[in-house]
Amino acid sequence: HCHDEHCDHDHDDLPDSGDQFLLYSKIDLDNVRCLNESEPNSGKKVIRPWNERMDDSKFVESDADEQLIVFVPFTGSVKLRSICLRTDRTDAAPSKMKVFVNRDDVDFDAAESYTPTQEFDLVEGSNEVIEYGTKVTKFSSIRNITLFFPENFGDDSSIIRYIGFKGEWKEVKRDPIITVYEANANPADHKTPG
C-alpha cells in the first residue's frame, strides 16, 4: 500500500491468485509458537508480509536437532488453499512437512504419534517461495495450524526463511447469549386478588 511514487517493492509481484488470498493479516501473531528454535522468537519472524518474503535477515534455525514445529493461530476461520514456504538452498532445507489443524497440543512426541491432516515432500535446493496446495476439504474451517518439519536434506539443523498462507478468511461470530425465559408461570408469583 504505497502512498508515494517511489515504492520499494513491485506491484506486479503479487501471486497469481491475488493479494486478497494472502492470510498474513489474519494471523494471531502474538500467539505464534515455534518449538526447537535456536533463537527465541525467530519462528515468528518468518511469518511476514508477502513483499518481505525474500528478506534474508529473518529466518528460523532449529536448535538441538533438525526438527521444527511452528504453531500458527488465525483470528477467524480459514479455508486454507496453500502453504507457501521459502527454506534454504543448502541441505538445511526441511525435506518433509506434516500439517495438523485445530490442535494446540502438538509437541514433538505428539507430532510423531498423531496422524497429520496432510503430509508434503518439500522441494530441495530452492531459494524461491514454493507453494504447496492443500486438500481444501480437509482445511475448510480451521482456527489454527501446526507445521511439523521432522527432517531435512542432511544438515545438522534446519532453516526456514518464510512461511505464508493463502486461502479465505471469515470472521467467527461469538456464540449468541441464550436467555432462558420462564416457560410455565409459577402461580405463587402471580397473586390473584381474593
mmCIF file of C-alpha atoms in Angstrom:
data_model
loop_
_atom_site.group_PDB
_atom_site.id
_atom_site.type_symbol
_atom_site.label_atom_id
_atom_site.label_comp_id
_atom_site.label_asym_id
_atom_site.label_seq_id
_atom_site.Cartn_x
_atom_site.Cartn_y
_atom_site.Cartn_z
ATOM 1 C CA HIS A 1 0.000 0.000 0.000
ATOM 2 C CA CYS A 2 2.106 2.864 -1.278
ATOM 3 C CA HIS A 3 1.168 6.466 -0.986
ATOM 4 C CA ASP A 4 4.159 7.961 -2.737
ATOM 5 C CA GLU A 5 5.599 7.368 -6.161
ATOM 6 C CA HIS A 6 8.788 5.666 -5.019
ATOM 7 C CA CYS A 7 7.924 2.224 -3.754
ATOM 8 C CA ASP A 8 10.498 -0.243 -2.574
ATOM 9 C CA HIS A 9 8.521 -3.174 -3.895
ATOM 10 C CA ASP A 10 6.994 -4.189 -7.145
ATOM 11 C CA HIS A 11 3.232 -4.192 -7.511
ATOM 12 C CA ASP A 12 3.050 -6.767 -10.266
ATOM 13 C CA ASP A 13 4.966 -9.103 -7.992
ATOM 14 C CA LEU A 14 1.884 -10.415 -6.241
ATOM 15 C CA PRO A 15 0.964 -14.084 -6.563
ATOM 16 C CA ASP A 16 -1.394 -15.164 -9.319
ATOM 17 C CA SER A 17 -4.287 -15.832 -7.002
ATOM 18 C CA GLY A 18 -4.307 -12.210 -5.932
ATOM 19 C CA ASP A 19 -3.384 -10.381 -2.794
ATOM 20 C CA GLN A 20 -6.749 -10.956 -1.151
ATOM 21 C CA PHE A 21 -5.898 -14.630 -0.680
ATOM 22 C CA LEU A 22 -2.813 -13.968 1.428
ATOM 23 C CA LEU A 23 -3.696 -14.542 5.067
ATOM 24 C CA TYR A 24 -0.848 -12.688 6.788
ATOM 25 C CA SER A 25 -3.176 -10.050 8.264
ATOM 26 C CA LYS A 26 -5.441 -12.783 9.665
ATOM 27 C CA ILE A 27 -2.741 -14.480 11.758
ATOM 28 C CA ASP A 28 -2.733 -14.018 15.524
ATOM 29 C CA LEU A 29 0.989 -13.223 15.547
ATOM 30 C CA ASP A 30 1.248 -12.754 19.312
ATOM 31 C CA ASN A 31 0.351 -16.403 19.802
ATOM 32 C CA VAL A 32 2.537 -17.970 17.111
ATOM 33 C CA ARG A 33 4.836 -20.528 18.755
ATOM 34 C CA CYS A 34 7.915 -22.301 17.487
ATOM 35 C CA LEU A 35 9.499 -25.320 19.177
ATOM 36 C CA ASN A 36 13.243 -26.067 18.957
ATOM 37 C CA GLU A 37 14.174 -22.647 17.560
ATOM 38 C CA SER A 38 17.799 -21.733 18.226
ATOM 39 C CA GLU A 39 16.971 -18.062 18.829
ATOM 40 C CA PRO A 40 13.856 -17.128 20.862
ATOM 41 C CA ASN A 41 11.001 -15.672 18.792
ATOM 42 C CA SER A 42 12.826 -16.256 15.497
ATOM 43 C CA GLY A 43 9.972 -18.530 14.386
ATOM 44 C CA LYS A 44 7.577 -15.569 14.429
ATOM 45 C CA LYS A 45 9.856 -13.575 12.146
ATOM 46 C CA VAL A 46 9.454 -15.933 9.188
ATOM 47 C CA ILE A 47 5.709 -15.223 9.128
ATOM 48 C CA ARG A 48 5.640 -11.842 7.448
ATOM 49 C CA PRO A 49 4.045 -9.931 4.548
ATOM 50 C CA TRP A 50 4.443 -11.272 1.010
ATOM 51 C CA ASN A 51 6.559 -8.323 -0.110
ATOM 52 C CA GLU A 52 9.140 -9.222 2.568
ATOM 53 C CA ARG A 53 9.373 -12.897 1.606
ATOM 54 C CA MET A 54 12.921 -12.612 0.178
ATOM 55 C CA ASP A 55 14.350 -10.830 3.246
ATOM 56 C CA ASP A 56 17.337 -12.962 4.261
ATOM 57 C CA SER A 57 17.915 -11.169 7.560
ATOM 58 C CA LYS A 58 14.988 -13.013 9.161
ATOM 59 C CA PHE A 59 14.952 -16.802 9.402
ATOM 60 C CA VAL A 60 14.453 -19.558 11.932
ATOM 61 C CA GLU A 61 17.064 -22.229 12.536
ATOM 62 C CA SER A 62 16.496 -25.349 14.595
ATOM 63 C CA ASP A 63 18.467 -25.876 17.775
ATOM 64 C CA ALA A 64 19.027 -29.334 19.263
ATOM 65 C CA ASP A 65 18.432 -31.284 16.043
ATOM 66 C CA GLU A 66 16.882 -30.727 12.631
ATOM 67 C CA GLN A 67 13.246 -30.787 13.766
ATOM 68 C CA LEU A 68 10.997 -27.718 13.987
ATOM 69 C CA ILE A 69 7.359 -27.191 14.954
ATOM 70 C CA VAL A 70 5.537 -23.955 14.128
ATOM 71 C CA PHE A 71 2.066 -23.314 15.586
ATOM 72 C CA VAL A 72 0.020 -20.602 13.844
ATOM 73 C CA PRO A 73 -3.380 -19.434 15.135
ATOM 74 C CA PHE A 74 -5.739 -17.385 12.960
ATOM 75 C CA THR A 75 -8.056 -14.599 14.083
ATOM 76 C CA GLY A 76 -11.073 -16.262 12.478
ATOM 77 C CA SER A 77 -11.998 -19.327 10.472
ATOM 78 C CA VAL A 78 -9.849 -20.064 7.429
ATOM 79 C CA LYS A 79 -10.321 -22.171 4.332
ATOM 80 C CA LEU A 80 -6.681 -22.877 3.556
ATOM 81 C CA ARG A 81 -5.731 -23.349 -0.092
ATOM 82 C CA SER A 82 -1.959 -23.463 0.137
ATOM 83 C CA ILE A 83 1.085 -23.129 2.355
ATOM 84 C CA CYS A 84 3.952 -21.046 0.955
ATOM 85 C CA LEU A 85 7.479 -21.865 2.098
ATOM 86 C CA ARG A 86 10.908 -20.485 1.398
ATOM 87 C CA THR A 87 13.570 -22.617 3.031
ATOM 88 C CA ASP A 88 17.253 -22.750 2.128
ATOM 89 C CA ARG A 89 19.450 -23.668 -0.829
ATOM 90 C CA THR A 90 21.569 -25.964 1.337
ATOM 91 C CA ASP A 91 20.903 -29.327 2.998
ATOM 92 C CA ALA A 92 19.487 -27.355 5.954
ATOM 93 C CA ALA A 93 16.228 -27.114 3.986
ATOM 94 C CA PRO A 94 13.497 -29.276 5.566
ATOM 95 C CA SER A 95 12.616 -32.235 3.347
ATOM 96 C CA LYS A 96 9.212 -33.063 4.790
ATOM 97 C CA MET A 97 6.312 -31.190 6.361
ATOM 98 C CA LYS A 98 3.469 -32.703 8.357
ATOM 99 C CA VAL A 99 0.462 -30.473 8.947
ATOM 100 C CA PHE A 100 -2.068 -30.672 11.790
ATOM 101 C CA VAL A 101 -5.181 -28.483 12.019
ATOM 102 C CA ASN A 102 -7.219 -27.311 15.008
ATOM 103 C CA ARG A 103 -4.898 -28.797 17.639
ATOM 104 C CA ASP A 104 -2.970 -26.649 20.065
ATOM 105 C CA ASP A 105 -1.203 -29.526 21.812
ATOM 106 C CA VAL A 106 1.293 -30.661 19.184
ATOM 107 C CA ASP A 107 4.771 -31.137 20.647
ATOM 108 C CA PHE A 108 7.456 -33.448 19.263
ATOM 109 C CA ASP A 109 6.046 -36.583 20.912
ATOM 110 C CA ALA A 110 2.531 -35.830 19.711
ATOM 111 C CA ALA A 111 3.742 -34.947 16.210
ATOM 112 C CA GLU A 112 5.290 -38.400 15.869
ATOM 113 C CA SER A 113 2.155 -40.204 17.097
ATOM 114 C CA TYR A 114 -0.751 -38.138 15.688
ATOM 115 C CA THR A 115 -1.943 -38.682 12.149
ATOM 116 C CA PRO A 116 -1.285 -35.489 10.194
ATOM 117 C CA THR A 117 -4.063 -33.796 8.230
ATOM 118 C CA GLN A 118 -1.691 -33.769 5.234
ATOM 119 C CA GLU A 119 1.972 -34.553 4.544
ATOM 120 C CA PHE A 120 4.226 -32.887 1.991
ATOM 121 C CA ASP A 121 7.566 -33.755 0.417
ATOM 122 C CA LEU A 122 9.405 -30.450 0.116
ATOM 123 C CA VAL A 123 11.457 -29.115 -2.780
ATOM 124 C CA GLU A 124 15.241 -29.340 -2.437
ATOM 125 C CA GLY A 125 17.797 -26.614 -3.149
ATOM 126 C CA SER A 126 15.473 -23.730 -3.984
ATOM 127 C CA ASN A 127 15.703 -20.111 -2.904
ATOM 128 C CA GLU A 128 12.199 -19.336 -4.211
ATOM 129 C CA VAL A 129 8.892 -19.380 -2.371
ATOM 130 C CA ILE A 130 7.285 -22.738 -3.153
ATOM 131 C CA GLU A 131 3.527 -23.068 -2.866
ATOM 132 C CA TYR A 132 2.173 -26.376 -1.550
ATOM 133 C CA GLY A 133 -1.520 -26.889 -2.273
ATOM 134 C CA THR A 134 -3.725 -28.367 0.432
ATOM 135 C CA LYS A 135 -6.595 -30.808 0.162
ATOM 136 C CA VAL A 136 -9.076 -27.994 0.689
ATOM 137 C CA THR A 137 -11.836 -30.267 2.005
ATOM 138 C CA LYS A 138 -9.620 -31.108 4.992
ATOM 139 C CA PHE A 139 -8.680 -27.464 5.535
ATOM 140 C CA SER A 140 -12.089 -25.831 5.207
ATOM 141 C CA SER A 141 -12.746 -24.397 8.678
ATOM 142 C CA ILE A 142 -9.520 -24.116 10.575
ATOM 143 C CA ARG A 143 -8.731 -21.901 13.544
ATOM 144 C CA ASN A 144 -5.064 -22.868 13.851
ATOM 145 C CA ILE A 145 -2.449 -24.891 12.037
ATOM 146 C CA THR A 146 0.703 -26.670 13.205
ATOM 147 C CA LEU A 147 3.580 -27.289 10.791
ATOM 148 C CA PHE A 148 5.954 -30.079 11.809
ATOM 149 C CA PHE A 149 9.263 -30.356 9.939
ATOM 150 C CA PRO A 150 10.647 -33.766 11.010
ATOM 151 C CA GLU A 151 13.770 -33.921 8.844
ATOM 152 C CA ASN A 152 15.892 -32.089 6.300
ATOM 153 C CA PHE A 153 18.186 -32.948 3.399
ATOM 154 C CA GLY A 154 21.142 -33.908 5.602
ATOM 155 C CA ASP A 155 22.329 -30.948 7.676
ATOM 156 C CA ASP A 156 22.502 -30.902 11.493
ATOM 157 C CA SER A 157 19.984 -28.072 11.714
ATOM 158 C CA SER A 158 17.083 -26.843 9.579
ATOM 159 C CA ILE A 159 16.470 -23.352 8.214
ATOM 160 C CA ILE A 160 13.175 -21.759 7.145
ATOM 161 C CA ARG A 161 13.155 -18.236 5.731
ATOM 162 C CA TYR A 162 9.473 -17.548 5.003
ATOM 163 C CA ILE A 163 6.073 -19.082 5.807
ATOM 164 C CA GLY A 164 2.878 -17.764 4.241
ATOM 165 C CA PHE A 165 -0.688 -18.961 3.845
ATOM 166 C CA LYS A 166 -3.253 -18.477 1.102
ATOM 167 C CA GLY A 167 -6.948 -19.044 1.442
ATOM 168 C CA GLU A 168 -10.164 -17.430 2.539
ATOM 169 C CA TRP A 169 -10.915 -15.980 5.945
ATOM 170 C CA LYS A 170 -14.194 -15.369 7.670
ATOM 171 C CA GLU A 171 -14.983 -13.834 10.983
ATOM 172 C CA VAL A 172 -16.191 -16.184 13.650
ATOM 173 C CA LYS A 173 -19.214 -14.796 15.428
ATOM 174 C CA ARG A 174 -19.203 -15.337 19.137
ATOM 175 C CA ASP A 175 -21.928 -17.657 20.398
ATOM 176 C CA PRO A 176 -25.107 -15.657 20.994
ATOM 177 C CA ILE A 177 -26.173 -15.295 24.581
ATOM 178 C CA ILE A 178 -29.133 -17.540 25.131
ATOM 179 C CA THR A 179 -31.689 -16.136 27.531
ATOM 180 C CA VAL A 180 -33.902 -18.630 29.274
ATOM 181 C CA TYR A 181 -37.456 -17.408 29.508
ATOM 182 C CA GLU A 182 -39.788 -18.764 32.095
ATOM 183 C CA ALA A 183 -41.914 -21.245 30.202
ATOM 184 C CA ASN A 184 -44.507 -22.009 32.855
ATOM 185 C CA ALA A 185 -45.753 -19.305 35.131
ATOM 186 C CA ASN A 186 -45.440 -20.122 38.791
ATOM 187 C CA PRO A 187 -48.859 -19.449 40.407
ATOM 188 C CA ALA A 188 -47.148 -18.249 43.597
ATOM 189 C CA ASP A 189 -45.591 -15.389 41.613
ATOM 190 C CA HIS A 190 -48.973 -14.195 40.419
ATOM 191 C CA LYS A 191 -51.130 -13.431 43.404
ATOM 192 C CA THR A 192 -54.761 -13.235 42.471
ATOM 193 C CA PRO A 193 -56.957 -10.872 44.380
ATOM 194 C CA GLY A 194 -59.119 -12.875 46.651
#
